[in-house]
XYZ file of C-alpha atoms in Angstrom:
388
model
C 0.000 0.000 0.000
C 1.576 3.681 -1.069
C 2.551 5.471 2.412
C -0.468 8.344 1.342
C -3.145 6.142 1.086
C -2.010 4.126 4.317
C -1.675 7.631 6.285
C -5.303 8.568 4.444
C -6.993 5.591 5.754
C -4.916 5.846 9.759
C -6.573 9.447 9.946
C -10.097 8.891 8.853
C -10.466 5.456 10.819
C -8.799 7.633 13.959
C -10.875 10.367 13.079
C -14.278 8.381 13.035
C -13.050 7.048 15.993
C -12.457 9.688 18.442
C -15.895 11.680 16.878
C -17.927 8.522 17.401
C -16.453 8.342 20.983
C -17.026 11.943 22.359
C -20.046 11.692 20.460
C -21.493 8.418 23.086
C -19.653 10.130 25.753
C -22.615 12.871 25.308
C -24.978 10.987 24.838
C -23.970 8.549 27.655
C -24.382 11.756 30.355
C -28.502 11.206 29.712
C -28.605 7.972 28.255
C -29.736 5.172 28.943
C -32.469 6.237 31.266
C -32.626 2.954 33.146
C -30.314 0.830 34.020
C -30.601 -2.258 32.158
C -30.401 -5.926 32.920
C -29.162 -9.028 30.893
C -28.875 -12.574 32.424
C -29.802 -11.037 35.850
C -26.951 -8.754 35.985
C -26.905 -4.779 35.547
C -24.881 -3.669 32.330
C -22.189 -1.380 33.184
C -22.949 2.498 32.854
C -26.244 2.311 32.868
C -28.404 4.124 33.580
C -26.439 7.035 32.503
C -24.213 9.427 34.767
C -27.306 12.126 35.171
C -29.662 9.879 35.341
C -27.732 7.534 38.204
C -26.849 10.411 40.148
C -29.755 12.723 39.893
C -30.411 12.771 43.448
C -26.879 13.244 44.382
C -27.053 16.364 41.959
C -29.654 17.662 43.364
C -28.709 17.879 46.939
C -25.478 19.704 45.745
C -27.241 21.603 43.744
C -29.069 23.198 46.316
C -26.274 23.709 48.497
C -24.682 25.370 45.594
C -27.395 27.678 44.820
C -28.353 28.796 48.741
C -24.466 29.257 49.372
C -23.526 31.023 46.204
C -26.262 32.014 44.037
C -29.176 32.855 45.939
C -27.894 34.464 49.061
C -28.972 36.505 51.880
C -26.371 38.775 51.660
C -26.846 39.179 47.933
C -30.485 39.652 48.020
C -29.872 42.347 51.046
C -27.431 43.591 48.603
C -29.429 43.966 45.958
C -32.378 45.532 47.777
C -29.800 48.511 48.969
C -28.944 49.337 45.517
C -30.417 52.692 44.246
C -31.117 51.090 41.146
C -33.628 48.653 42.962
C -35.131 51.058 44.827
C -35.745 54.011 41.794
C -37.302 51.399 39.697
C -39.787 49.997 42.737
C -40.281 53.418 43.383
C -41.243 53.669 39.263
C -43.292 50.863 39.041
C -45.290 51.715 42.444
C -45.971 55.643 40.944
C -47.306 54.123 37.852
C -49.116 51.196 39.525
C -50.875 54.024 42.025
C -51.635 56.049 38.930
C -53.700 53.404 37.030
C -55.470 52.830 40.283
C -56.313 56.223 40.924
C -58.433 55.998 37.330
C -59.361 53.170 38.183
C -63.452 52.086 37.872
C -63.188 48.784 39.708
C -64.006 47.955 43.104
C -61.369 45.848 45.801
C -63.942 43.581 44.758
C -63.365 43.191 41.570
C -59.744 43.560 41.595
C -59.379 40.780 44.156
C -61.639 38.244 41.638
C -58.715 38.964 39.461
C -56.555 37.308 41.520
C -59.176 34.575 43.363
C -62.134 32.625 42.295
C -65.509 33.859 43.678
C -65.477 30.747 46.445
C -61.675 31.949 47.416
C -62.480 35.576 48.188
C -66.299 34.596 49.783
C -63.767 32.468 52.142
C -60.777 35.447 52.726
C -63.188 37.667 53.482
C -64.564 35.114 56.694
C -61.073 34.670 57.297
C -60.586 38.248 57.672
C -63.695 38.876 59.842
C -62.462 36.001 61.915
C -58.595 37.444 62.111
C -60.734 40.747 63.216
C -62.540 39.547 65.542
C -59.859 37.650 67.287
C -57.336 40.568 67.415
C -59.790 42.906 68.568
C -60.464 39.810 71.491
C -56.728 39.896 71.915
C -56.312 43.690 72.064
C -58.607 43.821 75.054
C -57.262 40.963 76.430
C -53.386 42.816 76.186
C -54.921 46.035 77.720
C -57.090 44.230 80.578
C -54.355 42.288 81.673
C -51.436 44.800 80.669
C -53.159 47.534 82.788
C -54.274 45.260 85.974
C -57.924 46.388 85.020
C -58.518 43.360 86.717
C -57.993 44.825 89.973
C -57.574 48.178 89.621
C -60.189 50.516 91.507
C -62.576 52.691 89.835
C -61.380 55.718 91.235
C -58.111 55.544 89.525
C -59.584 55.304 85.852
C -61.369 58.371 86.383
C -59.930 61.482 85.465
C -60.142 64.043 88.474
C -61.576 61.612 91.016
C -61.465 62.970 94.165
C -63.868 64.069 97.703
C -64.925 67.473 95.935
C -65.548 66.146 92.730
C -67.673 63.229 94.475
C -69.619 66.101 95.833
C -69.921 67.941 92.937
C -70.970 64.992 90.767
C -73.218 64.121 93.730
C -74.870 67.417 93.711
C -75.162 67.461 90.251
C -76.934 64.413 90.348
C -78.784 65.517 93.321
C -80.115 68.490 91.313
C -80.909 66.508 88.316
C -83.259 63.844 89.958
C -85.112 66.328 92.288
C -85.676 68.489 88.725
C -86.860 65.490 87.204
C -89.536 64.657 90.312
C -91.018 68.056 90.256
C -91.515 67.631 86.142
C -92.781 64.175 86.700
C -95.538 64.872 89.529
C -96.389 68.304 88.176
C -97.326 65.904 84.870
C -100.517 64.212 83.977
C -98.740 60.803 84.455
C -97.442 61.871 88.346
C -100.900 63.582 88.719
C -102.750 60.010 88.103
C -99.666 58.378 90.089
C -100.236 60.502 93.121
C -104.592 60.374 93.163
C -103.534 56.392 92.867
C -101.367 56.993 96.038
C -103.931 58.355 97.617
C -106.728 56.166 96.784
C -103.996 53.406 98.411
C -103.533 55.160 101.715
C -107.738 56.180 101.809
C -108.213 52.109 101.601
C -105.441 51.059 104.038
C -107.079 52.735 106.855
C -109.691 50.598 107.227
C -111.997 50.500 110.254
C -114.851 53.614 110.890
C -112.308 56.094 109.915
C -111.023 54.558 106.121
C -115.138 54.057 106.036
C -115.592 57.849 106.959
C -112.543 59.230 104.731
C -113.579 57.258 101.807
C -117.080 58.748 101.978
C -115.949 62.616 102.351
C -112.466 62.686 101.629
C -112.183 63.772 97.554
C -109.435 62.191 95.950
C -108.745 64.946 93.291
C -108.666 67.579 96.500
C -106.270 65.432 98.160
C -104.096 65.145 95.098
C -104.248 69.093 95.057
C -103.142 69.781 98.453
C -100.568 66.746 98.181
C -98.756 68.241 95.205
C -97.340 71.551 96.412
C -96.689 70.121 99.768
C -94.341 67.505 97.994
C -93.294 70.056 95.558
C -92.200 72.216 98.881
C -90.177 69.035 100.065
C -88.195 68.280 97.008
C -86.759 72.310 97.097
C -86.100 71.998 100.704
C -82.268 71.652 101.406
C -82.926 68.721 103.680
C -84.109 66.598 100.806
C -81.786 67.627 98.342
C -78.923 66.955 101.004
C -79.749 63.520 102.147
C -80.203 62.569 98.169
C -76.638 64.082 97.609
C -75.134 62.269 100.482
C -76.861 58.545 98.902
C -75.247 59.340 95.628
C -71.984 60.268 97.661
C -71.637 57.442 99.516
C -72.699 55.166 96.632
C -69.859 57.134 94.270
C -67.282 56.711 97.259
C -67.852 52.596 97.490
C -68.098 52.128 93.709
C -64.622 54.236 93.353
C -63.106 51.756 96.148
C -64.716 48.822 93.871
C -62.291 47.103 91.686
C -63.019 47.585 87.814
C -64.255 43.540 87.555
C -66.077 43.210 90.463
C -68.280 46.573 89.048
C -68.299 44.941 85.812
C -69.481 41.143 86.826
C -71.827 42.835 89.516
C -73.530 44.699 86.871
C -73.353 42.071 83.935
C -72.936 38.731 85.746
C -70.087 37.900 84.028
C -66.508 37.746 84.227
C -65.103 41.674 83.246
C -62.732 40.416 80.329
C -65.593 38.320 79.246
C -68.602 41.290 79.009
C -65.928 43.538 77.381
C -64.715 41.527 74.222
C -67.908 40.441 74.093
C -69.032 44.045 73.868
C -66.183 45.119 71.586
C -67.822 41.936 69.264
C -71.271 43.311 69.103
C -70.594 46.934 68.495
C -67.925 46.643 65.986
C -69.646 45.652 62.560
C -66.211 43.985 61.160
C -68.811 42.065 58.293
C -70.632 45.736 57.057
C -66.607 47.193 57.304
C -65.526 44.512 55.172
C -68.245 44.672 52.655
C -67.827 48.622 52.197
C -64.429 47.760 51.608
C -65.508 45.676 48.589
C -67.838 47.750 47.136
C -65.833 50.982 47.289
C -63.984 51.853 43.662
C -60.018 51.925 43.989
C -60.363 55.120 42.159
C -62.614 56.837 44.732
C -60.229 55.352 47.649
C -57.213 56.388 46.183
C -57.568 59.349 43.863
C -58.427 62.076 46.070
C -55.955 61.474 48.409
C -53.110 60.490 45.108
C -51.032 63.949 46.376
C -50.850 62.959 49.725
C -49.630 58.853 48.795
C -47.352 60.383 46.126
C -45.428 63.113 49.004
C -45.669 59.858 51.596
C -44.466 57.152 49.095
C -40.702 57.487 49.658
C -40.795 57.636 53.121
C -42.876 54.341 52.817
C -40.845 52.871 50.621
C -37.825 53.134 52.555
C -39.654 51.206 55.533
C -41.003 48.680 53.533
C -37.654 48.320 51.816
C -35.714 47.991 55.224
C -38.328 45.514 57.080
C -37.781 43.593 53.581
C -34.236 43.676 54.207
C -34.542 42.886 57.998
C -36.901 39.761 56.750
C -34.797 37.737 54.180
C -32.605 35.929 56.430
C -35.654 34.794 58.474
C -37.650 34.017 55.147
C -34.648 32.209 53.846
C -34.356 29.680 56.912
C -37.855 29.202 56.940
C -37.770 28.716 53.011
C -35.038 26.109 53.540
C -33.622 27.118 49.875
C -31.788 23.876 49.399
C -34.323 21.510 50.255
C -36.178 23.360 47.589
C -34.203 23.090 45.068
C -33.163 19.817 45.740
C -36.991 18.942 46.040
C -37.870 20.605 42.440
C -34.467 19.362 40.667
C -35.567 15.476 41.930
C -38.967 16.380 40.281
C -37.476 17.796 37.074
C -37.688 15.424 34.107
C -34.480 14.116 32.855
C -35.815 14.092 29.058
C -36.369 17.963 29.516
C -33.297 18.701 31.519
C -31.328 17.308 28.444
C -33.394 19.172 26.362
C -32.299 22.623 28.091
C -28.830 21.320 28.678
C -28.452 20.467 24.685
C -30.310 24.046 23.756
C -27.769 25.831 25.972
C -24.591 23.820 25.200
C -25.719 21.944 22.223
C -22.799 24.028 20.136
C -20.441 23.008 22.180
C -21.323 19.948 22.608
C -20.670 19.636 18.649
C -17.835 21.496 19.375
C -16.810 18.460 21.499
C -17.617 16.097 18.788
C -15.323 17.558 16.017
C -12.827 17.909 18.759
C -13.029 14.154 18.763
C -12.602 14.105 14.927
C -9.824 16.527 14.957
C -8.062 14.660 18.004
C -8.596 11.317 16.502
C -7.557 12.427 13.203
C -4.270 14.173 14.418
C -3.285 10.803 16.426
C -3.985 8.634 13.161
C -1.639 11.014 11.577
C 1.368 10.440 14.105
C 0.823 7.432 14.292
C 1.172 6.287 10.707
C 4.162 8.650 10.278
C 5.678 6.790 12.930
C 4.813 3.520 11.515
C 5.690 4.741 8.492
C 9.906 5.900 9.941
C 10.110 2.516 11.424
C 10.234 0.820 8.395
């Protein structure tokens, strides 16, 4: 055979060669994707390196991507950088300007996001979170104050002997005015000729017999009423009625705040007040205003006054963002996540983004081979070739 043809054939053969061999060496990273079995025994490389290890990748991948890529530090980083925050700030101005021109309602806007049975059940949630934060408030202040125990006297602004007195007087005043207007009345003009008609038939014997027979009810009445009215402007009267609401003031104001409250409600203080707070606070009207009001109407007027308070906000909600990742990130467990979505990832698809990344070089590999294979043919038939 003439030396060109042998060192022709030596190059192509080692050129096939080394092509055909980085070529499987590919393919052998995703295939096969079992392992296979012949006479009861696994043929060797299979399944194929990804495929085997898959699991093993995907544990270091994770540890790879929560200790280099996806960082705290680098997502604190990022959230300090100017950048960042000029764009948020961008997207929230524009974001708060379509909503300000907005027709929708919150209700509307949140069926963009949730199905009609989702919201109908966020929005019980939300009475329910309410309800049991307004249950803990009071709770917090009942038992953060000593309410519990505390007297009467010290909630009261200004409590003291004179301002009993005063208050008592007041009082005083108030409830004689009111008995004077209610026997000068039709209704304490009846009341009193029934009083009288009472005492006339409790006498009994000749005399209730005689006064019943000449003793005119309506008369009576008459000379009753200014004699009463007399006694409720004497000083006597009006004293004794200030010193009862005195002395009632004085033992209430030693009273501790639950003892006044189960003595008047019969239950436990805590218990009347959230209940209290739960029947005057309409959290289910609240809510539903909420979802009938347009964003437009909510937001629009009051645009000037979000747009002058937006940086300031921004920078708080940026910070407790900031302050938050490293607690988010533990409780995201970042590796276990990957490692959890890699092991669920489809080795037919992962090749096919590996080959439409790499797939050049990958080719690039493959004529490597050729070249490689092709140079070695080459040496080695011109060395064959010398030592002859």
């Amino acid at each position: 055979m003439q030396n060109w043809l042998f060192i022709l054939v030596n190059v192509c053969v080692a050129a096939f060669v080394g092509g055909v061999t980085n070529h499987f060496a590919i393919k052998m990273l995703f295939h096969p994707r079992e392992e296979k079995i012949i006479l009861g025994r696994r043929v060797p490389f299979t399944p194929g390196l990804i495929p085997k290890r898959k699991d093993e990748i995907a544990e270091s991948l994770g540890h790879v991507v929560s200790d280099y890529l996806v960082t705290s530090e680098g997502l604190q980083d990022l959230i300090r950088r100017p950048v960042f925050r000029s764009k948020m700030e961008e997207s929230l101005r524009r974001k708060l300007e379509e909503w300000s021109e907005s027709e929708l309602s919150f209700g509307d806007l949140a069926l963009k996001v949730w199905s009609p049975e989702q919201w109908e059940q966020m929005k019980v949630r939300a009475e329910q979170l309410a309800r049991e934060l307004t249950a803990r408030g009071a709770a917090a202040i009942w038992h953060g104050y000593g309410l519990e125990a505390k007297p009467l006297k010290e909630l009261v602004p200004g409590w003291s002997e004179e301002t009993i007195q005063g208050w008592s007087a007041a009082a005083a005043d108030t409830v004689l005015k009111e008995l004077k207007h209610t026997l000068l009345s039709a209704k304490g003009q009846l009341m009193l000729s029934d009083v009288a008609s009472s005492l006339i038939d409790k006498a009994g014997g000749f005399l209730g017999t005689m006064a019943s027979i000449f003793v005119d009810e309506d008369k009576l009445v008459q000379k009753m009423t200014p004699v009463l009215i007399q006694q409720l402007e004497g000083e006597k009267v009006r004293k004794t009625i200030t010193d009862i609401i005195s002395g009632k003031l004085s033992h209430y104001g030693e009273m501790p705040i639950g003892d006044i409250i189960e003595h008047a409600s019969d239950e436990p203080g805590l218990s009347w007040l959230t209940r209290t707070l739960d029947d005057k606070l309409p959290w289910s009207t609240w809510i539903q205003r909420i979802e009938l009001l347009r964003v437009g109407e909510a937001i629009g007027p009051r645009m000037p006054a979000i747009e002058a308070a937006l940086p300031g906000m921004l920078d708080k909600g940026l910070g407790f963002l900031e302050r938050s990742i490293p607690g988010a990130m533990k409780a995201v467990n970042l590796p276990q996540l990957v490692q959890e979505q890699v092991e669920k990832f489809p080795i037919e698809r992962l090749e096919e983004v590996i080959m439409s990344v790499s797939g050049r070089e990958f080719r690039a590999i493959t004529w490597l081979g050729v070249l490689l294979g092709g140079i070695i043919g080459l040496l080695q038939s011109m060395l064959t070739i010398l030592w002859r």
